[in-house]
Coordinates of N, CA and C in Angstrom, one line a residue:
Chain A
X91 N 0.9 -1.1 0.2 CA 0.2 0.0 0.3 C 0.5 1.1 -0.1
X92 N 0.3 2.0 -0.7 CA 1.3 3.5 -0.6 C 1.2 4.2 0.4
X93 N 2.2 4.5 1.0 CA 2.3 5.7 2.4 C 2.8 7.1 1.8
X94 N 2.6 8.1 2.8 CA 3.5 9.1 2.8 C 4.0 9.4 3.9
X95 N 4.8 10.3 3.7 CA 5.6 10.0 5.7 C 6.1 12.0 5.4
X96 N 5.5 12.8 6.3 CA 6.1 13.4 6.8 C 6.9 13.7 7.9
X97 N 8.3 13.6 8.3 CA 8.9 13.6 9.4 C 9.0 14.8 10.1
X98 N 8.5 15.9 9.7 CA 8.6 17.6 10.5 C 7.5 17.7 11.3
X99 N 7.2 17.5 12.1 CA 5.6 17.7 12.7 C 5.8 19.2 12.6
X100 N 6.6 20.1 12.9 CA 6.2 21.6 13.3 C 7.8 21.8 12.9
X101 N 7.4 23.2 12.0 CA 8.9 24.3 11.7 C 8.6 25.1 11.8
X102 N 10.0 26.1 12.0 CA 9.3 27.4 12.5 C 10.8 28.4 11.5
X103 N 10.4 29.7 10.9 CA 11.5 30.0 9.9 C 11.3 31.6 9.9
X104 N 12.0 32.2 9.8 CA 11.8 33.9 9.9 C 11.4 34.7 8.6
X105 N 10.7 35.5 8.9 CA 10.1 36.2 7.8 C 10.8 36.4 6.6
X106 N 11.0 36.5 5.5 CA 11.8 36.5 4.4 C 12.7 35.5 4.1
X107 N 12.9 34.5 5.0 CA 14.1 33.6 4.6 C 13.2 32.3 3.8
X108 N 14.3 31.6 3.9 CA 13.6 30.1 2.8 C 13.8 28.8 4.0
X109 N 12.5 28.1 3.3 CA 12.7 26.7 4.5 C 12.1 25.7 3.4
X110 N 12.3 24.1 3.9 CA 12.0 23.4 3.2 C 11.5 22.3 3.4
X111 N 10.2 22.0 3.7 CA 10.0 20.8 4.0 C 9.6 19.5 3.2
X112 N 10.0 18.9 4.3 CA 10.2 17.2 3.9 C 9.1 16.4 3.3
X113 N 9.3 15.6 2.5 CA 7.9 14.4 2.5 C 8.6 13.2 1.2
X114 N 8.1 12.2 2.2 CA 8.9 10.9 1.3 C 7.4 10.1 1.1
X115 N 7.3 9.0 0.5 CA 6.4 8.3 -0.1 C 7.0 6.8 -0.5
X116 N 5.9 6.2 -0.6 CA 6.4 5.0 -1.3 C 5.4 4.3 -2.3
X117 N 5.7 3.7 -3.2 CA 4.8 3.4 -3.8 C 5.7 2.1 -4.7
X118 N 5.0 1.7 -5.6 CA 5.4 0.5 -6.5 C 5.3 0.9 -8.0
X119 N 4.1 1.9 -7.8 CA 4.3 2.5 -9.1 C 4.9 3.9 -10.0
X120 N 5.0 3.4 -11.6 CA 5.9 4.3 -11.9 C 5.2 5.5 -12.1
X121 N 4.1 5.4 -12.3 CA 3.3 6.8 -12.9 C 2.4 7.7 -11.9
X122 N 2.5 8.7 -11.6 CA 1.7 9.2 -10.2 C 1.7 10.4 -10.1
X123 N 0.9 10.6 -9.3 CA 0.8 12.6 -9.0 C 1.3 13.1 -7.5
X124 N 2.0 14.1 -7.4 CA 2.4 14.4 -5.6 C 1.8 16.0 -5.8
X125 N 1.2 16.4 -4.3 CA 0.5 17.4 -4.0 C 0.8 18.0 -3.0
X126 N 1.1 19.0 -2.7 CA 1.2 20.0 -1.6 C 0.1 20.7 -1.2
X127 N -0.7 21.0 0.0 CA -1.7 21.5 0.3 C -1.2 22.1 1.5
X128 N -1.6 23.9 1.3 CA -1.6 24.6 2.6 C -2.9 24.2 3.8
X129 N -2.9 24.2 5.1 CA -4.2 24.6 5.6 C -3.9 25.6 6.5
X130 N -4.6 27.1 6.4 CA -4.1 28.3 7.4 C -4.9 27.4 8.3
X131 N -5.4 28.3 9.3 CA -6.1 28.0 10.6 C -7.4 28.5 10.1
X132 N -7.7 28.8 9.4 CA -9.3 29.2 8.9 C -9.3 27.9 8.4
X133 N -8.7 26.8 8.4 CA -8.8 25.6 7.6 C -9.4 24.7 6.6
X134 N -9.5 25.6 5.7 CA -9.7 25.7 4.7 C -8.4 25.5 3.7
X135 N -8.5 23.8 3.0 CA -7.1 23.2 2.4 C -7.1 23.6 0.8
X136 N -5.5 24.3 0.9 CA -5.4 25.2 -0.5 C -4.5 24.3 -1.4
X137 N -4.7 24.1 -2.7 CA -3.4 23.6 -3.1 C -2.0 24.3 -3.4
X138 N -1.3 24.0 -3.3 CA -0.1 24.8 -3.3 C 0.2 24.9 -4.6
X139 N 1.0 23.1 -4.8 CA 1.8 23.1 -6.3 C 1.3 21.1 -7.0
X140 N 1.7 21.0 -7.5 CA 1.4 19.8 -8.3 C 2.8 19.2 -9.1
X141 N 3.0 18.1 -9.1 CA 4.2 17.4 -9.5 C 3.5 16.0 -10.0
X142 N 3.9 16.0 -11.3 CA 3.5 14.9 -11.7 C 4.9 13.7 -11.9
X143 N 5.1 12.7 -11.8 CA 5.8 11.4 -11.4 C 7.0 11.4 -12.5
X144 N 5.9 11.7 -14.2 CA 6.8 11.4 -15.4 C 7.0 12.7 -16.2
X145 N 7.4 13.8 -15.1 CA 8.2 14.9 -15.9 C 9.4 15.1 -14.7
X146 N 10.6 14.9 -15.7 CA 12.1 15.3 -15.0 C 11.8 17.1 -13.9
X147 N 11.2 17.6 -14.8 CA 11.2 18.9 -14.5 C 10.7 19.4 -12.9
X148 N 11.1 20.1 -12.4 CA 10.6 20.4 -11.2 C 9.5 21.2 -11.0
X149 N 8.3 21.1 -10.4 CA 7.5 22.0 -10.3 C 7.5 23.9 -9.4
X150 N 6.9 24.9 -10.0 CA 7.5 26.2 -9.6 C 6.5 27.0 -9.3
X151 N 5.8 27.4 -8.7 CA 5.0 28.4 -8.7 C 4.9 29.5 -7.7
X152 N 5.6 30.0 -8.0 CA 5.9 31.7 -7.4 C 6.8 31.4 -6.7
X153 N 6.6 31.7 -5.3 CA 7.3 31.6 -4.2 C 7.8 30.1 -3.8
X154 N 6.9 29.1 -4.0 CA 7.0 27.7 -4.0 C 7.6 27.2 -4.8
X155 N 8.4 26.1 -4.6 CA 8.9 25.0 -5.8 C 9.6 23.6 -4.9
X156 N 9.5 22.4 -5.5 CA 9.7 21.1 -5.4 C 10.9 20.7 -5.9
X157 N 11.5 19.7 -5.1 CA 12.4 19.0 -5.0 C 12.3 17.8 -5.5
X158 N 12.0 16.8 -6.7 CA 11.5 16.1 -6.6 C 12.2 15.1 -7.1
X159 N 12.8 14.0 -6.0 CA 13.5 13.0 -6.5 C 13.0 11.3 -6.6
X160 N 12.8 11.3 -8.0 CA 11.9 9.9 -8.0 C 12.5 9.0 -7.3
X161 N 14.0 8.5 -7.5 CA 14.4 7.5 -7.6 C 14.5 7.3 -5.6
X162 N 14.4 8.2 -5.1 CA 14.8 8.4 -3.7 C 13.3 8.5 -3.2
X163 N 12.1 8.8 -3.6 CA 11.0 8.7 -3.7 C 10.8 10.0 -2.6
X164 N 11.2 11.1 -2.8 CA 11.4 12.1 -1.9 C 10.7 13.6 -3.0
X165 N 9.8 14.1 -2.2 CA 9.1 15.4 -2.8 C 8.9 16.6 -1.7
X166 N 10.3 17.0 -1.6 CA 10.1 18.6 -0.8 C 9.5 19.2 -1.2
X167 N 9.2 20.7 -0.3 CA 8.9 21.7 -0.7 C 9.3 23.1 -0.1
X168 N 10.0 23.7 -1.0 CA 10.9 25.3 -0.8 C 9.8 26.3 -0.9
X169 N 9.9 27.0 0.6 CA 9.5 28.1 0.3 C 10.6 29.6 0.4
X170 N 10.2 30.1 -0.9 CA 11.0 31.5 -0.6 C 10.7 32.7 -0.1
X171 N 11.5 33.1 0.4 CA 11.0 35.0 0.9 C 9.8 34.4 1.5
X172 N 9.9 33.7 2.7 CA 8.6 33.3 3.7 C 8.2 34.5 4.1
X173 N 6.6 34.4 4.3 CA 6.0 35.4 4.5 C 4.8 34.9 5.7
X174 N 4.6 36.3 6.8 CA 3.4 35.7 7.8 C 2.6 34.8 7.1
X175 N 1.9 35.2 6.0 CA 0.6 34.1 5.4 C 0.8 33.3 5.4
X176 N 2.4 32.3 4.8 CA 2.6 31.3 4.6 C 2.3 30.3 6.3
X177 N 2.1 31.0 7.4 CA 2.1 30.4 8.6 C 0.5 28.9 8.1
X178 N 1.1 28.3 8.3 CA -0.1 26.8 7.8 C 0.5 25.2 8.2
X179 N -0.8 24.7 8.3 CA -0.2 23.6 8.1 C 0.0 22.8 6.2
X180 N 0.9 22.0 6.3 CA 1.4 21.6 4.8 C 1.1 20.4 4.9
X181 N 0.4 19.9 3.9 CA 0.1 18.2 4.0 C 0.9 18.1 2.4
X182 N 1.3 17.1 2.4 CA 1.8 16.6 1.0 C 1.0 15.4 0.9
X183 N 0.8 15.1 -0.4 CA -0.6 13.7 -0.8 C 0.1 13.4 -2.6
X184 N -0.5 11.5 -2.2 CA 0.0 11.1 -3.1 C -1.4 10.9 -4.0
X185 N -1.0 10.5 -5.2 CA -2.4 10.3 -6.1 C -2.2 8.8 -6.1
X186 N -3.4 7.8 -5.6 CA -3.0 6.4 -6.0 C -3.6 6.0 -7.5
X187 N -2.8 6.0 -8.3 CA -3.1 5.8 -9.5 C -3.8 5.0 -9.9
X188 N -4.1 4.2 -11.5 CA -4.9 3.4 -12.1 C -6.5 3.4 -11.6
X189 N -7.3 4.5 -11.7 CA -8.6 4.1 -11.7 C -9.3 5.2 -10.4
X190 N -8.6 4.5 -9.5 CA -9.6 4.9 -8.0 C -9.6 6.2 -7.6
X191 N -9.1 7.3 -8.2 CA -8.3 8.6 -8.0 C -7.9 8.9 -6.8
X192 N -7.8 8.0 -5.7 CA -7.8 8.1 -4.6 C -6.4 9.2 -3.9
X193 N -6.3 9.7 -3.1 CA -5.2 10.8 -2.5 C -4.9 10.4 -0.9
X194 N -3.7 10.2 -0.9 CA -3.2 9.7 0.3 C -2.5 11.1 0.8
X195 N -3.1 11.1 2.3 CA -2.1 12.3 3.0 C -1.3 12.2 3.7
X196 N -0.1 12.8 4.1 CA 0.9 12.7 5.2 C 0.0 13.5 6.2
X197 N 0.8 13.4 7.5 CA 0.3 13.6 8.7 C 0.7 15.2 9.1
X198 N 1.3 15.6 7.6 CA 1.2 17.2 8.0 C 2.4 18.0 8.7
X199 N 2.8 19.0 8.4 CA 4.0 19.9 8.6 C 3.5 21.2 9.4
X200 N 3.4 21.3 10.6 CA 3.2 22.8 11.1 C 4.1 23.6 10.9
X201 N 4.0 24.9 10.1 CA 5.0 25.8 9.6 C 4.6 27.5 10.2
X202 N 5.7 27.9 11.2 CA 4.9 29.1 11.6 C 6.4 30.2 10.9
X203 N 5.9 31.2 10.7 CA 6.6 32.2 9.8 C 6.8 33.2 11.0
X204 N 7.8 33.3 11.4 CA 8.2 34.5 12.9 C 8.7 36.2 12.0
X205 N 8.3 37.0 12.8 CA 8.4 38.1 12.1 C 9.6 39.1 12.6
Chain B
X1320 N -16.3 30.7 -10.4 CA -17.1 30.0 -10.3 C -17.2 29.6 -8.6
X1321 N -18.3 29.1 -8.3 CA -18.3 28.6 -6.9 C -17.3 27.7 -6.4
X1322 N -16.9 27.5 -5.5 CA -16.0 26.2 -5.1 C -16.7 25.7 -4.6
X1323 N -16.5 24.2 -3.6 CA -16.9 23.0 -3.0 C -18.0 23.8 -1.5
X1324 N -19.4 23.3 -1.6 CA -19.7 24.3 -0.7 C -20.7 23.6 0.2
X1325 N -20.3 23.3 1.8 CA -20.5 22.3 2.4 C -21.6 23.0 3.8
X1326 N -22.1 22.6 4.2 CA -23.2 23.1 5.5 C -23.7 21.8 6.2
X1327 N -23.8 22.8 7.6 CA -23.6 23.6 8.4 C -21.7 23.8 8.8
X1328 N -21.6 24.7 8.5 CA -19.8 25.2 8.7 C -19.4 24.8 10.4
X1329 N -20.5 24.8 11.0 CA -20.3 24.2 12.5 C -21.6 23.5 12.9
X1330 N -21.4 22.7 14.1 CA -22.7 21.9 14.5 C -22.4 21.4 15.7
X1331 N -23.1 21.4 16.7 CA -23.0 20.8 18.2 C -24.6 20.5 18.2
X1332 N -23.7 19.2 19.0 CA -24.9 18.3 18.9 C -24.9 17.2 19.9
X1333 N -25.7 17.1 20.6 CA -25.6 15.8 21.8 C -25.7 14.5 21.7
X1334 N -25.0 13.7 22.1 CA -24.5 12.4 21.7 C -25.9 11.4 21.5
X1335 N -25.8 10.7 20.7 CA -27.3 10.0 20.3 C -28.2 10.5 19.0
X1336 N -27.8 12.1 19.0 CA -28.6 12.3 17.7 C -28.2 12.3 16.4
X1337 N -29.1 12.5 15.6 CA -28.3 12.3 14.2 C -27.8 13.3 13.6
X1338 N -26.8 13.3 12.7 CA -25.9 14.6 12.1 C -26.0 14.5 11.0
X1339 N -26.6 15.5 9.8 CA -26.6 15.4 8.3 C -26.1 16.5 8.0
X1340 N -24.8 16.3 7.0 CA -23.6 17.3 6.9 C -23.8 17.4 5.1
X1341 N -23.7 18.5 4.9 CA -24.5 18.2 3.2 C -23.0 18.8 2.5
X1342 N -23.4 18.5 1.0 CA -22.4 18.9 -0.1 C -22.6 19.2 -1.1
X1343 N -22.0 20.8 -2.0 CA -22.5 20.7 -2.8 C -21.1 20.8 -3.6
X1344 N -20.6 19.8 -4.7 CA -19.5 19.7 -5.4 C -19.3 20.8 -6.4
X1345 N -18.2 21.0 -7.1 CA -18.2 22.2 -8.3 C -19.0 21.3 -9.2
X1346 N -19.6 22.4 -10.1 CA -20.1 22.1 -11.3 C -19.8 21.3 -11.8
X1347 N -20.1 20.1 -13.0 CA -19.0 19.6 -13.9 C -17.8 18.7 -13.3
X1348 N -17.7 18.7 -12.2 CA -16.8 17.5 -11.5 C -17.6 16.0 -11.1
X1349 N -16.8 14.9 -11.3 CA -17.7 13.9 -11.4 C -17.3 12.7 -10.2
X1350 N -16.0 13.6 -9.7 CA -15.8 12.6 -8.5 C -15.9 13.3 -6.9
X1351 N -15.9 13.2 -5.9 CA -17.0 13.5 -4.9 C -16.2 12.6 -3.6
X1352 N -15.3 13.1 -2.9 CA -14.9 12.6 -1.7 C -15.5 13.5 -0.3
X1353 N -15.5 12.5 0.6 CA -15.6 12.9 2.4 C -14.3 12.1 3.2
X1354 N -14.0 13.2 3.7 CA -12.9 13.6 4.5 C -12.7 13.9 5.5
X1355 N -12.4 13.3 6.8 CA -12.6 13.6 8.4 C -10.9 14.0 8.8
X1356 N -11.6 15.2 9.4 CA -9.7 15.5 9.9 C -9.7 15.2 11.6
X1357 N -9.1 14.9 12.3 CA -9.0 15.1 13.6 C -7.2 15.0 14.1
X1358 N -7.2 15.6 15.5 CA -5.5 15.6 15.9 C -5.2 14.7 15.6
X1359 N -5.7 13.1 15.7 CA -5.5 11.7 16.3 C -4.8 10.8 15.3
X1360 N -5.6 11.2 13.9 CA -5.9 10.7 13.2 C -5.4 11.2 11.4
X1361 N -5.2 12.6 12.1 CA -5.1 13.6 10.9 C -6.2 13.2 9.9
X1362 N -6.3 13.5 8.2 CA -6.7 13.6 7.5 C -7.0 12.1 6.7
X1363 N -8.3 12.0 6.8 CA -8.6 10.2 6.8 C -9.6 10.1 5.6
X1364 N -9.8 9.2 4.9 CA -10.7 9.4 3.3 C -12.0 8.3 3.8
X1365 N -12.9 9.0 3.9 CA -14.0 8.4 4.3 C -14.7 7.4 3.4
X1366 N -14.9 7.9 1.8 CA -15.9 7.5 1.2 C -15.6 8.5 -0.3
X1367 N -15.5 7.8 -1.4 CA -15.4 8.2 -2.6 C -15.9 7.9 -3.5
X1368 N -16.9 9.0 -4.1 CA -17.8 8.8 -5.3 C -17.4 9.3 -6.7
X1369 N -18.0 8.1 -7.5 CA -17.6 8.7 -8.8 C -18.8 8.7 -9.6
X1370 N -19.2 9.5 -10.7 CA -20.6 9.8 -11.2 C -21.7 9.2 -10.1
X1371 N -21.6 9.7 -9.1 CA -22.8 9.6 -8.3 C -22.8 7.9 -7.7
X1372 N -21.8 7.2 -7.8 CA -22.0 6.0 -7.3 C -20.6 5.8 -6.5
X1373 N -20.7 4.8 -5.2 CA -20.0 5.1 -4.1 C -18.6 3.7 -4.8
X1374 N -17.9 4.4 -4.6 CA -16.9 3.4 -5.1 C -15.6 2.9 -4.5
X1375 N -15.5 3.8 -3.2 CA -14.6 3.0 -2.1 C -15.3 3.9 -1.0
X1376 N -15.5 2.8 0.2 CA -16.3 3.5 1.6 C -15.3 2.3 2.2
X1377 N -14.3 2.1 2.1 CA -13.3 1.7 3.2 C -12.9 2.1 4.4
X1378 N -13.2 3.4 4.2 CA -13.1 4.5 5.2 C -13.8 4.9 6.3
X1379 N -15.2 4.2 5.9 CA -16.3 5.0 6.7 C -16.3 3.8 8.3
X1380 N -16.3 4.5 8.9 CA -15.7 3.7 10.2 C -16.7 3.1 10.5
X1381 N -17.9 2.8 10.5 CA -18.7 2.1 11.4 C -20.2 2.2 10.2
X1382 N -21.0 1.4 11.0 CA -22.4 1.6 10.5 C -23.2 2.7 10.7
X1383 N -22.5 3.3 11.6 CA -23.5 4.4 12.2 C -23.0 5.4 10.8
X1384 N -22.1 5.4 10.2 CA -21.9 6.4 9.0 C -22.6 6.1 7.8
X1385 N -23.0 7.0 7.2 CA -24.0 6.6 5.8 C -23.9 8.1 4.8
X1386 N -23.2 7.6 3.4 CA -23.2 8.5 2.5 C -24.0 8.5 1.5
X1387 N -24.5 9.5 0.9 CA -25.5 9.1 -0.4 C -25.1 10.5 -1.4
X1388 N -25.4 9.9 -2.6 CA -25.3 11.1 -3.6 C -26.2 10.9 -4.9
X1389 N -27.2 11.6 -4.1 CA -28.6 11.1 -5.1 C -28.5 11.9 -6.6
X1390 N -27.5 13.0 -6.7 CA -27.2 13.4 -7.8 C -26.1 14.1 -7.9
X1391 N -25.6 14.6 -9.2 CA -24.3 15.2 -9.5 C -24.1 16.3 -8.6
X1392 N -25.0 17.0 -8.0 CA -25.0 18.3 -7.2 C -25.1 18.4 -5.6
X1393 N -25.2 17.0 -5.5 CA -25.4 16.7 -3.8 C -24.9 15.3 -3.5
X1394 N -24.4 15.6 -2.1 CA -24.0 14.7 -1.2 C -24.3 14.6 0.1
X1395 N -24.6 14.0 1.3 CA -25.0 13.8 2.0 C -23.6 13.1 3.1
X1396 N -23.0 13.0 4.3 CA -22.7 12.4 4.8 C -23.9 12.1 6.3
X1397 N -24.2 11.2 6.6 CA -25.2 11.2 7.6 C -24.6 10.0 9.2
X1398 N -24.8 10.7 10.5 CA -23.9 9.6 11.5 C -25.0 9.8 12.3
X1399 N -25.3 8.1 12.8 CA -26.8 8.5 13.5 C -26.4 7.1 14.2
X1400 N -26.4 7.0 15.2 CA -26.2 8.0 16.3 C -25.2 8.1 16.4
X1401 N -25.0 9.7 16.8 CA -23.7 10.3 17.0 C -22.9 10.4 18.1
X1402 N -22.1 10.4 18.4 CA -21.1 9.7 19.5 C -19.6 11.1 19.7
X1403 N -19.0 11.2 20.7 CA -18.5 12.3 21.6 C -16.8 11.9 20.3
X1404 N -16.7 10.9 19.9 CA -15.2 10.7 19.1 C -15.8 10.6 17.8
X1405 N -16.9 11.3 17.4 CA -17.0 11.6 16.0 C -16.6 13.4 15.7
X1406 N -16.8 13.8 16.9 CA -15.9 15.0 16.4 C -14.7 15.5 15.7
X1407 N -14.8 16.0 15.0 CA -14.0 16.3 13.8 C -14.4 17.5 12.8
X1408 N -13.3 17.7 12.4 CA -14.0 18.8 10.9 C -14.5 17.3 9.6
X1409 N -15.3 17.7 8.8 CA -15.3 17.0 7.9 C -15.6 17.3 6.8
X1410 N -14.4 17.3 5.8 CA -14.3 18.0 4.7 C -14.9 16.8 3.4
X1411 N -15.6 17.8 2.3 CA -16.1 17.4 1.5 C -15.2 18.3 0.1
X1412 N -14.8 17.0 -0.5 CA -14.2 17.9 -2.2 C -14.3 17.3 -2.9
X1413 N -13.9 17.7 -4.5 CA -14.4 16.8 -5.5 C -13.4 17.4 -6.6
X1414 N -13.5 16.9 -7.8 CA -12.5 16.4 -8.6 C -13.1 16.5 -10.0
X1415 N -12.5 16.6 -10.9 CA -13.1 16.4 -12.3 C -12.8 15.1 -12.5
X1416 N -12.2 14.0 -11.9 CA -12.0 12.5 -12.1 C -11.4 12.1 -12.8
X1417 N -10.3 12.7 -13.6 CA -9.5 12.6 -15.0 C -8.3 12.4 -13.7
X1418 N -7.6 10.9 -14.2 CA -6.4 10.8 -13.5 C -5.5 12.2 -13.5
X1419 N -5.2 12.2 -12.2 CA -3.8 13.4 -12.1 C -4.6 14.8 -11.7
X1420 N -6.0 14.9 -12.1 CA -6.6 16.4 -11.5 C -6.7 16.4 -10.3
X1421 N -6.5 17.5 -10.0 CA -6.2 18.3 -8.3 C -8.0 18.1 -7.6
X1422 N -7.7 17.8 -6.0 CA -9.0 17.9 -5.9 C -9.4 19.0 -5.3
X1423 N -10.6 19.7 -5.1 CA -10.9 21.0 -4.6 C -11.5 20.7 -3.4
X1424 N -11.0 21.6 -2.2 CA -11.8 21.0 -0.7 C -13.1 22.5 -0.4
X1425 N -14.0 21.9 0.4 CA -14.6 23.0 0.8 C -14.4 23.5 2.0
X1426 N -15.0 24.7 2.5 CA -14.4 25.2 3.8 C -14.4 24.0 5.2
X1427 N -15.0 22.7 4.8 CA -15.3 21.9 6.1 C -16.3 21.9 7.4
X1428 N -16.9 21.1 7.8 CA -18.1 21.2 8.8 C -17.6 20.9 10.1
X1429 N -17.4 21.9 11.1 CA -16.9 21.8 12.2 C -17.8 20.7 13.2
X1430 N -17.6 19.7 13.2 CA -18.9 18.8 13.9 C -18.2 18.8 15.7
X1431 N -18.8 19.3 16.5 CA -19.0 18.8 18.3 C -19.9 17.9 18.7
X1432 N -19.2 17.0 19.0 CA -20.7 16.1 19.7 C -20.6 16.0 21.0
X1433 N -21.4 16.3 22.0 CA -21.1 16.2 23.3 C -21.9 15.1 23.9

């Protein structure tokens, strides 16, 4: 069965600095999708970025980028120029392929951006 | 376009009462998910519908929980009878359903059972 592991329960970063959140996953599949979702205190789940496993190029979305290492089954999120509004829980998610469209989430990393 | 709409946003109920949570997915999406979030267990997938048909309900905790999707624009999650351990945030999410497409979450329904 597929699993997603986020080994950092909590992190903090100074405003304007860069922080990297880690995520590893386990699967025997060759083709799949990976996602990072953000959950601010409002509890709304917001998509941050997604990566297609068959693409070697790392996805980038403004200040957010990923380091996708397929062989190592690693999918870390880098936040550059951290802002106070980035304070949130961040969830890594894996999409189970082959028709079920089932998403598997990690346990989350709580990120606090310090002024 | 409107996002996924859930109601109620907050509900406090007494143990033993029936609770019904409602969801309107994004128009045109044919996959719908119900998730439960607690501190102890994180985000758990309860049930997943595709084209209004339940595809995977292996996450439904017990017979007290039931979910329906009578049409493409409406789904309910019912708990009867409710228990304090059911207290959680319940999220509905929808997706276009094609492989790899992003799921979009509603704002969640905060349930407290006292």
